């Protein structure tokens, strides 16, 4: 570990040496032009490993909001409800559609067309059959594992899913995203990983409109619509994107 400026950084010797060399070279460049900034060692903020040939990104969290946004554009709802998905999604979506965002740990987001409120996922504050467009993405796999301060509950995910199904309006859409693999696994206390069969069984009372996979390996594609069984069996921590629609007939 080395301390540069105000920040301690863990890094290899090669990165440290390159950083020091780059700083010295940049300092010499500064004296050759009009000085516009203060360049001082007390303000150093070393960033290592970003000088890659391609821009790296989290495949799950780039592709699944892009998938959902395209579907919502087609649905064109008057309002969209989001339950604890990534804040980037609700923030950007609110530029085009009024969004209400709910989370067990509410976010202090202040934007036009965006409402941010607290909610317990296993006790959603909505009337049954009332929401025409709702999403819950990369969230359910955490419910009941205690990671985010919620009570430990082995079946917390099933209780939260039951609430999602309860509040969707007949004919309404639910965009549902979870980690997907070849088998069902709990990586305590981070998340659950589901297989496709379990998800389809849980949502057997709803219509599957679209299914997409974000494979864990880049060479297997970006956003794969209707992936083959062979591709699904290769996954340990892929990402499954399910567009469900609630059937219009409500069993009494």
Short mmCIF file of C-alpha atoms in Angstrom, two decimals:
data_model
loop_
_atom_site.label_atom_id
_atom_site.label_comp_id
_atom_site.label_asym_id
_atom_site.label_seq_id
_atom_site.Cartn_x
_atom_site.Cartn_y
_atom_site.Cartn_z
CA UNK A 1 0.00 0.00 0.00
CA UNK A 2 1.25 3.50 -0.78
CA UNK A 3 0.00 6.88 0.31
CA UNK A 4 -0.11 9.62 -2.29
CA UNK A 5 -1.65 12.95 -1.38
CA UNK A 6 -4.70 12.33 0.80
CA UNK A 7 -5.56 8.84 -0.41
CA UNK A 8 -4.12 5.40 0.32
CA UNK A 9 -4.03 3.04 -2.63
CA UNK A 10 -3.27 -0.65 -3.03
CA UNK A 11 -1.42 -1.20 -6.28
CA UNK A 12 1.41 -3.09 -7.93
CA UNK A 13 4.89 -1.69 -8.37
CA UNK A 14 4.46 -1.24 -12.13
CA UNK A 15 1.38 0.94 -11.65
CA UNK A 16 3.12 3.02 -9.00
CA UNK A 17 6.14 3.62 -11.22
CA UNK A 18 4.02 4.52 -14.25
CA UNK A 19 1.96 6.93 -12.18
CA UNK A 20 5.07 8.69 -10.86
CA UNK A 21 6.57 8.89 -14.35
CA UNK A 22 3.35 10.27 -15.84
CA UNK A 23 3.14 12.87 -13.08
CA UNK A 24 6.69 14.06 -13.72
CA UNK A 25 6.10 14.26 -17.48
CA UNK A 26 2.82 16.12 -17.01
CA UNK A 27 4.57 18.56 -14.69
CA UNK A 28 7.07 19.37 -17.42
CA UNK A 29 4.21 19.89 -19.88
CA UNK A 30 2.66 22.38 -17.47
CA UNK A 31 5.65 24.76 -17.58
CA UNK A 32 5.48 24.80 -21.38
CA UNK A 33 1.99 26.33 -21.54
CA UNK A 34 -0.28 28.80 -19.75
CA UNK A 35 -0.94 27.46 -16.26
CA UNK A 36 -4.69 27.15 -15.67
CA UNK A 37 -4.86 24.75 -12.72
CA UNK A 38 -3.08 24.05 -9.47
CA UNK A 39 -1.02 20.88 -9.86
CA UNK A 40 0.23 19.80 -6.44
CA UNK A 41 1.06 16.47 -4.82
CA UNK A 42 -1.37 17.21 -2.01
CA UNK A 43 -4.23 16.78 -4.50
CA UNK A 44 -3.15 13.56 -6.17
CA UNK A 45 -5.88 11.03 -6.87
CA UNK A 46 -4.26 7.97 -8.49
CA UNK A 47 -6.45 5.87 -10.79
CA UNK A 48 -4.91 2.64 -12.01
CA UNK A 49 -6.02 0.14 -14.62
CA UNK A 50 -8.21 2.44 -16.71
CA UNK A 51 -5.77 2.62 -19.64
CA UNK A 52 -7.36 -0.35 -21.41
CA UNK A 53 -7.80 -0.84 -25.15
CA UNK A 54 -11.59 -0.98 -24.72
CA UNK A 55 -13.94 0.65 -22.22
CA UNK A 56 -14.94 -1.89 -19.59
CA UNK A 57 -18.46 -1.96 -18.15
CA UNK A 58 -20.71 -4.04 -15.93
CA UNK A 59 -22.63 -6.14 -18.46
CA UNK A 60 -25.62 -6.73 -16.18
CA UNK A 61 -26.11 -3.08 -15.27
CA UNK A 62 -25.61 -1.62 -18.75
CA UNK A 63 -27.68 -4.06 -20.78
CA UNK A 64 -30.68 -4.68 -18.53
CA UNK A 65 -31.73 -0.99 -18.16
CA UNK A 66 -31.23 -0.59 -21.92
CA UNK A 67 -33.51 -3.59 -22.47
CA UNK A 68 -36.17 -2.23 -20.14
CA UNK A 69 -36.08 1.32 -21.53
CA UNK A 70 -36.74 0.03 -25.05
CA UNK A 71 -39.76 -1.94 -23.87
CA UNK A 72 -41.18 0.98 -21.90
CA UNK A 73 -40.78 3.21 -24.95
CA UNK A 74 -42.98 0.78 -26.85
CA UNK A 75 -45.53 0.49 -24.04
CA UNK A 76 -45.61 4.27 -23.71
CA UNK A 77 -47.31 4.31 -20.27
CA UNK A 78 -48.78 7.41 -18.67
CA UNK A 79 -46.68 6.60 -15.59
CA UNK A 80 -44.12 3.96 -14.67
CA UNK A 81 -43.48 2.46 -11.24
CA UNK A 82 -40.02 1.14 -10.43
CA UNK A 83 -39.23 -0.99 -7.41
CA UNK A 84 -35.62 -0.69 -6.29
CA UNK A 85 -33.88 -1.02 -9.65
CA UNK A 86 -30.67 0.86 -10.36
CA UNK A 87 -31.04 4.60 -9.76
CA UNK A 88 -29.55 5.34 -13.18
CA UNK A 89 -32.56 3.68 -14.76
CA UNK A 90 -35.31 5.62 -12.99
CA UNK A 91 -33.37 8.89 -13.22
CA UNK A 92 -32.89 8.72 -16.99
CA UNK A 93 -36.33 7.21 -17.69
CA UNK A 94 -37.98 10.11 -15.82
CA UNK A 95 -36.83 12.47 -18.58
CA UNK A 96 -39.37 10.80 -20.87
CA UNK A 97 -42.00 9.20 -18.60
CA UNK A 98 -43.18 10.20 -15.10
CA UNK A 99 -41.60 7.68 -12.72
CA UNK A 100 -42.29 6.72 -9.13
CA UNK A 101 -39.32 4.97 -7.49
CA UNK A 102 -39.67 2.95 -4.30
CA UNK A 103 -36.94 1.35 -2.20
CA UNK A 104 -36.49 -0.22 1.22
CA UNK A 105 -33.73 2.37 1.66
CA UNK A 106 -35.21 5.48 0.00
CA UNK A 107 -32.95 7.56 -2.23
CA UNK A 108 -32.83 11.33 -1.90
CA UNK A 109 -33.38 11.91 -5.62
CA UNK A 110 -34.77 15.29 -6.65
CA UNK A 111 -35.69 15.50 -10.35
CA UNK A 112 -38.66 16.61 -12.39
CA UNK A 113 -41.03 13.75 -13.20
CA UNK A 114 -39.42 11.54 -10.53
CA UNK A 115 -40.90 10.67 -7.15
CA UNK A 116 -38.72 8.72 -4.69
CA UNK A 117 -40.39 7.10 -1.69
CA UNK A 118 -39.75 4.33 0.86
CA UNK A 119 -41.46 0.95 0.51
CA UNK A 120 -41.15 -2.55 1.91
CA UNK A 121 -41.02 -4.92 -1.06
CA UNK A 122 -42.99 -7.57 0.78
CA UNK A 123 -45.75 -5.05 1.64
CA UNK A 124 -46.08 -2.75 -1.37
CA UNK A 125 -48.25 0.34 -0.75
CA UNK A 126 -50.45 -0.10 -3.82
CA UNK A 127 -53.94 -1.40 -4.44
CA UNK A 128 -54.28 -4.78 -6.10
CA UNK A 129 -54.53 -4.78 -9.91
CA UNK A 130 -53.69 -1.08 -10.10
CA UNK A 131 -50.35 -0.64 -11.93
CA UNK A 132 -50.09 -0.85 -15.71
CA UNK A 133 -46.30 -0.54 -16.00
CA UNK A 134 -43.90 -1.67 -13.28
CA UNK A 135 -40.31 -2.86 -13.08
CA UNK A 136 -38.25 -4.63 -10.45
CA UNK A 137 -34.80 -5.36 -11.78
CA UNK A 138 -31.79 -6.96 -10.12
CA UNK A 139 -33.56 -6.57 -6.77
CA UNK A 140 -35.62 -9.61 -5.80
CA UNK A 141 -32.53 -11.80 -5.47
CA UNK A 142 -31.51 -9.78 -2.40
CA UNK A 143 -34.79 -9.80 -0.47
CA UNK A 144 -34.51 -11.71 2.80
CA UNK A 145 -30.72 -12.08 2.80
CA UNK A 146 -30.20 -9.14 5.16
CA UNK A 147 -27.64 -7.44 2.96
CA UNK A 148 -29.54 -4.18 2.85
CA UNK A 149 -30.89 -4.22 6.39
CA UNK A 150 -34.08 -6.15 5.64
CA UNK A 151 -35.13 -9.06 7.89
CA UNK A 152 -33.68 -12.48 7.15
CA UNK A 153 -36.28 -14.58 5.35
CA UNK A 154 -35.51 -17.63 3.20
CA UNK A 155 -38.69 -17.03 1.16
CA UNK A 156 -38.43 -13.24 1.13
CA UNK A 157 -38.02 -13.27 -2.63
CA UNK A 158 -41.25 -15.23 -3.12
CA UNK A 159 -43.15 -12.84 -0.87
CA UNK A 160 -41.86 -9.85 -2.82
CA UNK A 161 -42.75 -11.50 -6.14
CA UNK A 162 -46.27 -12.20 -4.85
CA UNK A 163 -46.61 -8.49 -4.12
CA UNK A 164 -45.43 -7.54 -7.61
CA UNK A 165 -47.96 -9.89 -9.18
CA UNK A 166 -50.70 -8.59 -6.87
CA UNK A 167 -50.33 -4.94 -7.84
CA UNK A 168 -49.98 -5.34 -11.63
CA UNK A 169 -53.16 -4.39 -13.46
CA UNK A 170 -54.81 -6.93 -15.77
CA UNK A 171 -53.08 -6.51 -19.12
CA UNK A 172 -50.27 -4.60 -17.39
CA UNK A 173 -46.57 -5.20 -17.79
CA UNK A 174 -43.94 -6.30 -15.27
CA UNK A 175 -40.26 -6.06 -16.22
CA UNK A 176 -38.41 -8.49 -14.00
CA UNK A 177 -34.63 -9.05 -13.92
CA UNK A 178 -32.62 -11.46 -11.77
CA UNK A 179 -29.27 -13.27 -11.91
CA UNK A 180 -29.71 -16.38 -14.02
CA UNK A 181 -27.65 -19.55 -14.22
CA UNK A 182 -27.81 -23.25 -14.92
CA UNK A 183 -28.85 -24.02 -11.34
CA UNK A 184 -30.41 -22.35 -8.31
CA UNK A 185 -27.79 -21.05 -5.89
CA UNK A 186 -27.64 -18.69 -2.90
CA UNK A 187 -24.38 -16.76 -2.66
CA UNK A 188 -24.98 -15.57 0.90
CA UNK A 189 -25.42 -12.76 1.67
CA UNK A 190 -24.98 -11.16 -1.74
CA UNK A 191 -27.73 -12.64 -3.89
CA UNK A 192 -29.65 -15.62 -5.20
CA UNK A 193 -29.10 -17.05 -8.68
CA UNK A 194 -32.13 -18.62 -10.36
CA UNK A 195 -32.54 -20.96 -13.27
CA UNK A 196 -35.07 -20.15 -16.00
CA UNK A 197 -37.38 -23.02 -15.02
CA UNK A 198 -37.86 -21.72 -11.47
CA UNK A 199 -38.72 -18.22 -12.68
CA UNK A 200 -41.23 -19.50 -15.23
CA UNK A 201 -42.79 -21.70 -12.57
CA UNK A 202 -43.17 -18.82 -10.13
CA UNK A 203 -44.76 -16.68 -12.85
CA UNK A 204 -46.83 -19.45 -14.41
CA UNK A 205 -49.98 -17.39 -13.89
CA UNK A 206 -48.62 -14.59 -16.10
CA UNK A 207 -47.86 -14.39 -19.81
CA UNK A 208 -44.21 -14.30 -20.85
CA UNK A 209 -43.96 -11.66 -23.58
CA UNK A 210 -40.17 -11.62 -23.94
CA UNK A 211 -37.16 -13.32 -22.42
CA UNK A 212 -33.58 -12.13 -22.88
CA UNK A 213 -30.26 -13.22 -21.46
CA UNK A 214 -27.17 -11.17 -20.75
CA UNK A 215 -24.48 -13.87 -20.85
CA UNK A 216 -21.68 -13.63 -18.32
CA UNK A 217 -19.09 -14.02 -21.07
CA UNK A 218 -18.79 -11.25 -23.64
CA UNK A 219 -18.05 -13.64 -26.49
CA UNK A 220 -21.54 -15.14 -26.07
CA UNK A 221 -23.23 -11.88 -26.98
CA UNK A 222 -24.63 -8.75 -25.43
CA UNK A 223 -28.40 -8.95 -25.06
CA UNK A 224 -29.57 -12.31 -26.41
CA UNK A 225 -33.31 -12.63 -27.09
CA UNK A 226 -34.70 -16.16 -26.62
CA UNK A 227 -31.33 -17.76 -25.82
CA UNK A 228 -30.78 -21.44 -26.53
CA UNK A 229 -30.78 -24.04 -23.77
CA UNK A 230 -27.12 -24.66 -24.58
CA UNK A 231 -26.27 -21.04 -23.83
CA UNK A 232 -28.31 -21.08 -20.62
CA UNK A 233 -26.48 -24.13 -19.32
CA UNK A 234 -23.15 -22.30 -19.73
CA UNK A 235 -24.15 -19.65 -17.20
CA UNK A 236 -23.30 -19.45 -13.53
CA UNK A 237 -24.01 -15.72 -13.09
CA UNK A 238 -25.78 -14.50 -16.19
CA UNK A 239 -28.66 -12.04 -16.15
CA UNK A 240 -32.22 -12.97 -17.07
CA UNK A 241 -34.62 -10.29 -18.33
CA UNK A 242 -38.30 -11.24 -18.29
CA UNK A 243 -41.20 -9.19 -19.64
CA UNK A 244 -44.39 -10.55 -18.09
CA UNK A 245 -47.95 -9.43 -18.77
CA UNK A 246 -50.78 -10.06 -16.34
CA UNK A 247 -53.65 -11.99 -17.82
CA UNK A 248 -56.82 -9.98 -18.21
CA UNK A 249 -58.99 -12.64 -16.61
CA UNK A 250 -58.73 -12.39 -12.82
CA UNK A 251 -59.64 -15.53 -10.94
CA UNK A 252 -62.03 -14.68 -8.16
#
